[in-house]
Coordinates of N, CA and C in Angstrom, one line a residue:
M1 N 77.1 -53.0 478.4 CA 78.1 -54.4 478.9 C 76.9 -55.1 479.9
S2 N 76.8 -56.2 479.9 CA 75.9 -56.9 480.5 C 76.8 -57.7 481.9
V3 N 76.5 -57.6 482.8 CA 77.2 -57.9 484.2 C 76.3 -58.7 484.9
Q4 N 76.9 -59.7 485.5 CA 76.3 -60.8 486.2 C 76.5 -60.2 487.8
P5 N 75.4 -59.5 488.1 CA 75.8 -58.8 489.4 C 76.0 -59.6 490.5
R6 N 76.7 -59.5 491.6 CA 77.2 -60.4 492.5 C 77.3 -59.4 493.9
P7 N 76.4 -58.5 494.1 CA 76.7 -57.5 495.4 C 76.4 -58.3 496.9
A8 N 75.7 -59.5 496.7 CA 75.7 -60.7 498.0 C 77.0 -61.2 497.9
D9 N 77.6 -61.3 497.0 CA 79.0 -61.7 497.2 C 80.2 -60.7 497.4
G10 N 79.7 -59.5 497.5 CA 80.9 -58.5 497.9 C 81.5 -57.9 497.2
Y11 N 80.9 -58.0 495.5 CA 81.5 -57.1 494.7 C 80.7 -56.8 493.7
A12 N 80.8 -56.0 492.7 CA 79.9 -55.6 491.4 C 79.3 -56.5 490.8
G13 N 80.4 -57.3 490.4 CA 79.8 -58.3 489.5 C 81.1 -59.3 488.6
D14 N 80.3 -60.0 487.8 CA 81.1 -60.9 486.7 C 81.1 -60.6 485.5
V15 N 82.5 -60.3 484.7 CA 82.3 -60.3 483.3 C 83.0 -61.0 482.6
T16 N 82.7 -61.1 481.3 CA 83.7 -62.1 480.7 C 84.9 -61.5 480.1
A17 N 86.0 -62.1 479.6 CA 87.1 -60.8 479.1 C 86.8 -60.3 478.3
T18 N 85.9 -60.7 477.1 CA 85.8 -59.7 476.0 C 84.9 -58.5 476.5
Q19 N 83.8 -58.8 477.7 CA 83.2 -57.5 478.2 C 84.0 -56.7 479.3
A20 N 85.1 -57.5 479.6 CA 86.2 -56.4 480.4 C 87.0 -55.4 479.3
W21 N 87.6 -56.4 478.3 CA 87.7 -55.3 477.2 C 87.1 -54.2 476.7
E22 N 85.8 -54.5 476.5 CA 85.2 -53.5 476.2 C 84.5 -52.2 477.2
L23 N 84.6 -53.1 478.4 CA 84.4 -51.7 479.6 C 86.1 -50.9 479.7
L24 N 87.0 -51.6 479.3 CA 88.2 -50.9 479.5 C 88.3 -50.0 478.4
R25 N 88.1 -50.1 477.1 CA 87.8 -49.5 475.6 C 87.0 -48.4 476.2
D26 N 85.8 -48.2 476.4 CA 84.7 -47.5 476.5 C 84.8 -46.5 477.7
D27 N 85.5 -46.9 478.8 CA 85.7 -46.0 480.0 C 87.1 -45.7 480.4
A28 N 87.5 -44.5 480.2 CA 89.2 -44.3 480.2 C 89.4 -44.3 481.5
S29 N 88.5 -44.1 482.4 CA 89.0 -44.3 484.0 C 89.3 -45.6 484.5
A30 N 88.5 -46.8 483.9 CA 88.7 -47.9 484.2 C 90.2 -48.5 484.2
V31 N 90.3 -49.3 485.1 CA 91.6 -50.0 485.4 C 91.6 -51.2 485.4
L32 N 92.4 -52.1 484.8 CA 92.6 -53.5 484.7 C 93.8 -54.0 485.6
V33 N 93.5 -54.6 486.6 CA 94.2 -55.1 487.8 C 94.6 -56.6 487.5
D34 N 95.8 -57.2 487.1 CA 96.0 -58.4 487.0 C 96.6 -58.7 488.4
V35 N 96.0 -59.9 488.8 CA 96.1 -60.3 490.6 C 97.3 -61.6 490.3
R36 N 97.5 -62.2 489.3 CA 98.5 -63.2 489.6 C 99.6 -63.2 489.9
T37 N 100.6 -64.0 490.3 CA 101.7 -64.0 490.7 C 102.9 -63.5 489.7
D38 N 104.1 -62.8 490.2 CA 105.2 -62.5 489.4 C 105.7 -63.4 488.3
A39 N 105.6 -64.7 488.8 CA 106.1 -66.0 488.0 C 105.0 -66.3 487.0
E40 N 103.7 -66.1 487.0 CA 102.8 -66.1 486.1 C 103.1 -65.0 485.2
W41 N 103.0 -64.0 485.4 CA 103.2 -62.7 484.4 C 104.5 -63.0 483.7
R42 N 105.6 -63.5 484.1 CA 106.6 -63.6 483.2 C 106.5 -64.5 482.6
Y43 N 106.1 -66.1 483.0 CA 106.1 -67.2 482.2 C 105.0 -67.6 481.3
V44 N 103.7 -66.8 482.0 CA 102.6 -67.2 481.0 C 102.1 -65.7 480.2
G45 N 102.5 -64.8 480.6 CA 102.2 -63.6 479.7 C 101.3 -62.8 480.5
V46 N 100.6 -61.2 480.0 CA 99.9 -60.2 480.5 C 99.3 -59.9 479.6
P47 N 98.1 -59.3 479.8 CA 97.1 -58.8 479.1 C 97.9 -57.2 478.3
D48 N 97.9 -57.1 477.1 CA 98.4 -55.9 476.7 C 97.1 -54.7 476.1
L49 N 97.3 -53.7 476.8 CA 96.3 -52.6 476.7 C 96.9 -51.6 476.0
R50 N 98.2 -51.6 475.2 CA 98.6 -50.8 474.3 C 97.8 -49.9 473.3
E51 N 96.9 -50.9 472.7 CA 95.8 -50.4 471.9 C 94.9 -49.2 472.5
L52 N 94.8 -49.3 473.9 CA 93.9 -48.4 474.7 C 94.8 -47.5 475.2
G53 N 96.3 -47.4 474.9 CA 96.9 -46.4 475.3 C 96.9 -46.3 477.1
R54 N 97.4 -47.7 477.4 CA 97.3 -47.8 478.9 C 98.1 -49.2 479.1
Q55 N 98.3 -49.6 480.3 CA 98.8 -51.0 480.6 C 98.2 -51.4 481.8
A56 N 98.0 -52.9 482.1 CA 97.8 -53.5 482.9 C 98.5 -53.2 484.2
Q57 N 97.5 -53.3 485.5 CA 98.8 -52.9 486.3 C 98.4 -54.4 487.5
L58 N 99.9 -54.8 487.6 CA 100.2 -56.1 488.2 C 100.7 -55.8 489.6
V59 N 99.5 -56.5 490.4 CA 99.1 -56.2 491.5 C 98.8 -57.6 492.3
E60 N 99.8 -58.2 492.7 CA 100.0 -59.6 493.3 C 98.8 -59.6 494.4
W61 N 97.8 -60.6 494.3 CA 96.8 -60.8 495.3 C 97.2 -62.0 496.6
S62 N 98.1 -63.1 496.2 CA 99.0 -63.7 496.9 C 100.1 -63.9 496.2
Q63 N 101.0 -64.0 497.7 CA 102.6 -63.9 496.9 C 103.3 -65.0 496.6
Y64 N 104.1 -65.1 495.5 CA 104.6 -66.2 495.2 C 106.0 -66.4 495.6
P65 N 106.7 -67.3 496.5 CA 106.1 -68.6 496.3 C 105.6 -69.1 497.6
T66 N 105.4 -68.5 498.5 CA 104.7 -68.7 499.6 C 103.1 -69.1 499.7
G67 N 102.3 -68.3 498.8 CA 100.9 -68.2 498.8 C 100.3 -67.1 500.0
Q68 N 101.0 -66.5 500.3 CA 100.7 -65.8 501.5 C 99.9 -64.4 500.7
L69 N 98.8 -64.0 501.5 CA 98.1 -62.9 500.6 C 99.0 -61.8 501.0
N70 N 98.8 -60.8 500.0 CA 99.7 -59.9 499.8 C 99.4 -58.7 500.9
P71 N 99.9 -58.6 501.9 CA 99.7 -57.5 503.2 C 99.6 -56.1 502.4
R72 N 99.9 -55.4 501.5 CA 100.1 -54.4 500.8 C 99.1 -54.1 499.6
F73 N 98.1 -55.1 499.3 CA 97.5 -55.2 498.3 C 96.8 -54.2 498.1
L74 N 96.0 -53.5 499.2 CA 95.2 -52.3 498.9 C 95.9 -51.4 499.1
D75 N 97.2 -50.9 499.4 CA 98.1 -49.8 499.3 C 98.3 -50.0 497.7
Q76 N 98.6 -51.2 497.0 CA 99.4 -51.2 495.8 C 98.2 -50.5 494.8
L77 N 97.1 -51.1 495.1 CA 95.6 -50.7 494.3 C 95.3 -49.2 494.0
R78 N 95.6 -48.7 495.5 CA 95.6 -47.3 495.3 C 96.7 -46.4 494.5
A79 N 97.8 -47.1 495.1 CA 99.0 -46.4 493.8 C 99.0 -46.8 492.6
A80 N 98.3 -48.0 492.2 CA 98.0 -48.2 490.6 C 96.7 -47.3 490.2
G81 N 96.1 -46.4 490.8 CA 95.3 -45.4 490.4 C 93.8 -45.7 490.7
V82 N 93.7 -46.6 491.6 CA 92.5 -47.2 491.8 C 91.6 -46.1 493.1
T83 N 90.6 -46.1 492.8 CA 89.9 -45.1 493.9 C 88.1 -45.5 494.2
E84 N 87.4 -44.5 494.9 CA 86.4 -45.0 495.3 C 85.6 -44.6 494.2
Q85 N 85.8 -44.1 492.8 CA 85.1 -44.1 491.7 C 85.8 -44.5 490.8
T86 N 86.7 -45.4 490.8 CA 87.6 -46.3 489.3 C 86.6 -47.4 489.2
P87 N 86.2 -47.7 488.2 CA 85.9 -49.1 487.8 C 87.2 -49.8 487.6
V88 N 87.3 -51.0 488.4 CA 88.4 -51.5 488.5 C 88.3 -53.3 488.4
V89 N 88.7 -53.9 486.9 CA 89.0 -55.0 486.3 C 89.7 -55.8 487.3
F90 N 89.4 -56.8 487.6 CA 90.3 -58.0 488.3 C 90.5 -59.0 487.5
L91 N 91.7 -59.5 487.1 CA 92.0 -60.7 486.4 C 92.8 -61.8 487.1
C92 N 92.9 -63.1 487.1 CA 93.6 -64.1 487.5 C 93.8 -64.9 486.5
R93 N 94.4 -66.1 487.0 CA 94.3 -67.2 485.9 C 93.2 -68.1 485.6
S94 N 92.2 -68.2 486.6 CA 91.0 -68.9 486.3 C 89.6 -68.0 486.6
G95 N 89.7 -67.0 487.2 CA 88.8 -66.1 488.0 C 88.3 -66.8 489.2
Q96 N 89.5 -67.2 490.1 CA 89.0 -67.4 491.2 C 89.8 -66.3 492.4
R97 N 90.8 -66.5 492.4 CA 91.6 -65.4 493.3 C 91.1 -64.0 492.9
S98 N 90.6 -63.8 491.6 CA 90.5 -62.2 491.3 C 88.7 -61.9 492.0
I99 N 88.2 -63.1 492.5 CA 87.2 -62.9 493.2 C 87.4 -62.2 494.7
G100 N 88.2 -63.1 495.1 CA 88.9 -62.2 496.3 C 89.2 -61.2 496.4
A101 N 89.8 -60.7 495.2 CA 90.5 -59.3 495.0 C 89.2 -58.1 495.1
A102 N 88.2 -58.6 494.2 CA 87.4 -57.7 493.8 C 86.7 -57.6 495.4
Q103 N 86.3 -58.9 496.0 CA 85.9 -58.5 497.2 C 86.4 -57.5 498.3
A104 N 87.8 -57.5 498.4 CA 88.6 -57.0 499.1 C 88.2 -55.5 498.8
A105 N 88.7 -55.1 497.4 CA 88.5 -53.9 497.0 C 87.1 -53.0 497.1
T106 N 86.4 -53.9 497.3 CA 85.0 -53.5 497.6 C 84.7 -53.3 498.9
A107 N 85.2 -54.0 499.7 CA 85.3 -54.0 501.1 C 85.8 -52.7 501.7
A108 N 87.1 -52.0 501.1 CA 87.7 -50.7 501.3 C 87.0 -49.6 500.6
G109 N 86.2 -49.7 500.0 CA 85.3 -48.9 499.1 C 85.9 -48.4 497.9
L110 N 86.8 -49.3 497.4 CA 87.3 -49.1 496.0 C 86.4 -49.6 494.7
G111 N 86.5 -49.0 493.7 CA 85.3 -49.8 492.5 C 84.5 -48.9 492.1
P112 N 83.6 -49.3 491.6 CA 83.0 -50.8 491.5 C 84.0 -51.7 491.1
A113 N 84.0 -52.9 491.8 CA 85.0 -53.9 491.3 C 84.5 -55.0 490.6
Y114 N 84.9 -55.7 489.4 CA 84.6 -56.8 488.6 C 85.5 -58.0 488.8
N115 N 84.8 -58.9 488.6 CA 85.9 -60.0 488.3 C 85.5 -60.8 486.9
V116 N 87.0 -61.1 486.1 CA 86.9 -61.4 485.1 C 86.5 -63.0 484.9
L117 N 85.5 -63.6 484.5 CA 85.3 -65.0 484.3 C 86.3 -65.6 483.5
E118 N 86.6 -66.8 484.0 CA 87.8 -67.8 483.5 C 89.0 -67.1 483.0
G119 N 89.2 -65.8 483.7 CA 90.7 -65.4 484.1 C 91.6 -65.1 482.5
F120 N 92.9 -65.3 482.9 CA 93.9 -65.2 481.7 C 93.4 -66.4 480.9
E121 N 93.8 -67.4 481.4 CA 93.8 -68.8 480.7 C 93.0 -69.7 481.1
G122 N 92.0 -69.5 482.0 CA 90.9 -70.5 482.2 C 91.2 -71.8 482.8
A123 N 90.3 -72.8 483.1 CA 90.1 -73.8 483.8 C 91.3 -74.9 483.0
T124 N 91.2 -75.7 483.7 CA 91.8 -77.1 482.8 C 90.8 -77.6 481.9
G125 N 91.4 -77.9 480.8 CA 90.4 -78.2 479.7 C 90.6 -80.0 479.5
P126 N 89.7 -80.6 478.8 CA 89.7 -81.7 478.6 C 90.8 -82.7 478.2
D127 N 92.0 -81.8 477.8 CA 93.2 -82.5 477.3 C 94.2 -82.0 478.7
G128 N 93.6 -81.7 479.7 CA 94.6 -81.5 481.0 C 95.2 -80.1 480.8
H129 N 95.0 -79.3 480.0 CA 95.8 -78.1 479.9 C 94.7 -77.1 479.8
R130 N 95.1 -75.9 480.3 CA 94.8 -74.4 480.5 C 94.9 -73.8 479.0
G131 N 93.9 -72.8 478.6 CA 94.3 -72.0 477.6 C 93.0 -72.3 476.6
H132 N 92.0 -73.1 477.0 CA 90.8 -72.9 476.2 C 89.9 -72.4 476.6
E133 N 89.6 -71.5 477.4 CA 88.9 -70.1 477.6 C 89.6 -69.1 478.3
G134 N 89.0 -67.9 478.5 CA 89.5 -66.8 479.1 C 90.1 -65.9 478.1
W135 N 91.2 -64.7 478.5 CA 91.6 -63.7 478.3 C 92.2 -64.0 476.6
R136 N 93.1 -65.0 476.6 CA 94.0 -65.8 475.7 C 93.0 -66.6 474.8
A137 N 92.3 -67.0 474.8 CA 91.3 -68.1 474.1 C 90.6 -66.9 473.4
D138 N 90.0 -66.1 474.3 CA 89.1 -64.8 473.4 C 89.6 -64.2 472.2
G139 N 91.1 -64.5 472.2 CA 91.8 -63.7 471.1 C 92.1 -62.2 471.8
L140 N 92.1 -61.7 472.9 CA 92.3 -60.5 473.4 C 93.5 -60.3 473.3
P141 N 94.4 -59.0 473.4 CA 95.7 -58.8 473.1 C 96.5 -59.2 474.4
W142 N 97.6 -59.8 474.4 CA 98.5 -60.2 475.6 C 100.3 -59.9 474.9
V143 N 100.9 -59.9 475.6 CA 102.2 -60.1 475.4 C 103.1 -61.0 476.7
Q144 N 103.9 -61.5 476.2 CA 104.9 -62.4 476.9 C 106.0 -61.4 477.5
P145 N 106.2 -61.2 478.9 CA 107.5 -60.0 478.9 C 108.5 -60.3 478.8

């Protein structure tokens, strides 16, 4: 897997959604943490890892509807099985919030922590809508809960 290293930014690096899938497929200890809000999981969908025999861990980085950072974020990561030796891949809507999550995990000694570039549905495209890039656009499995 080719990673865009980001140690100066405080985390292991950036990966594409497809590279994240490959890491999860090839390393049974790797964990995918979707850091979007509960509302996003419910209305937009979540990565479906059943083909790999596991599920994405859903841990809000910021809380809906206030936008406040989740004060239990690191505790919830640990409860999800993330340790000092667990490769952890963070995913958000467009690859921005997941950078903060990767930095926080790294600062806490967890990981290595990676950020999924373009996230679950990417930035707004020329048509004013999301979904042209990221996890779903790459054709990776996802489900609407």
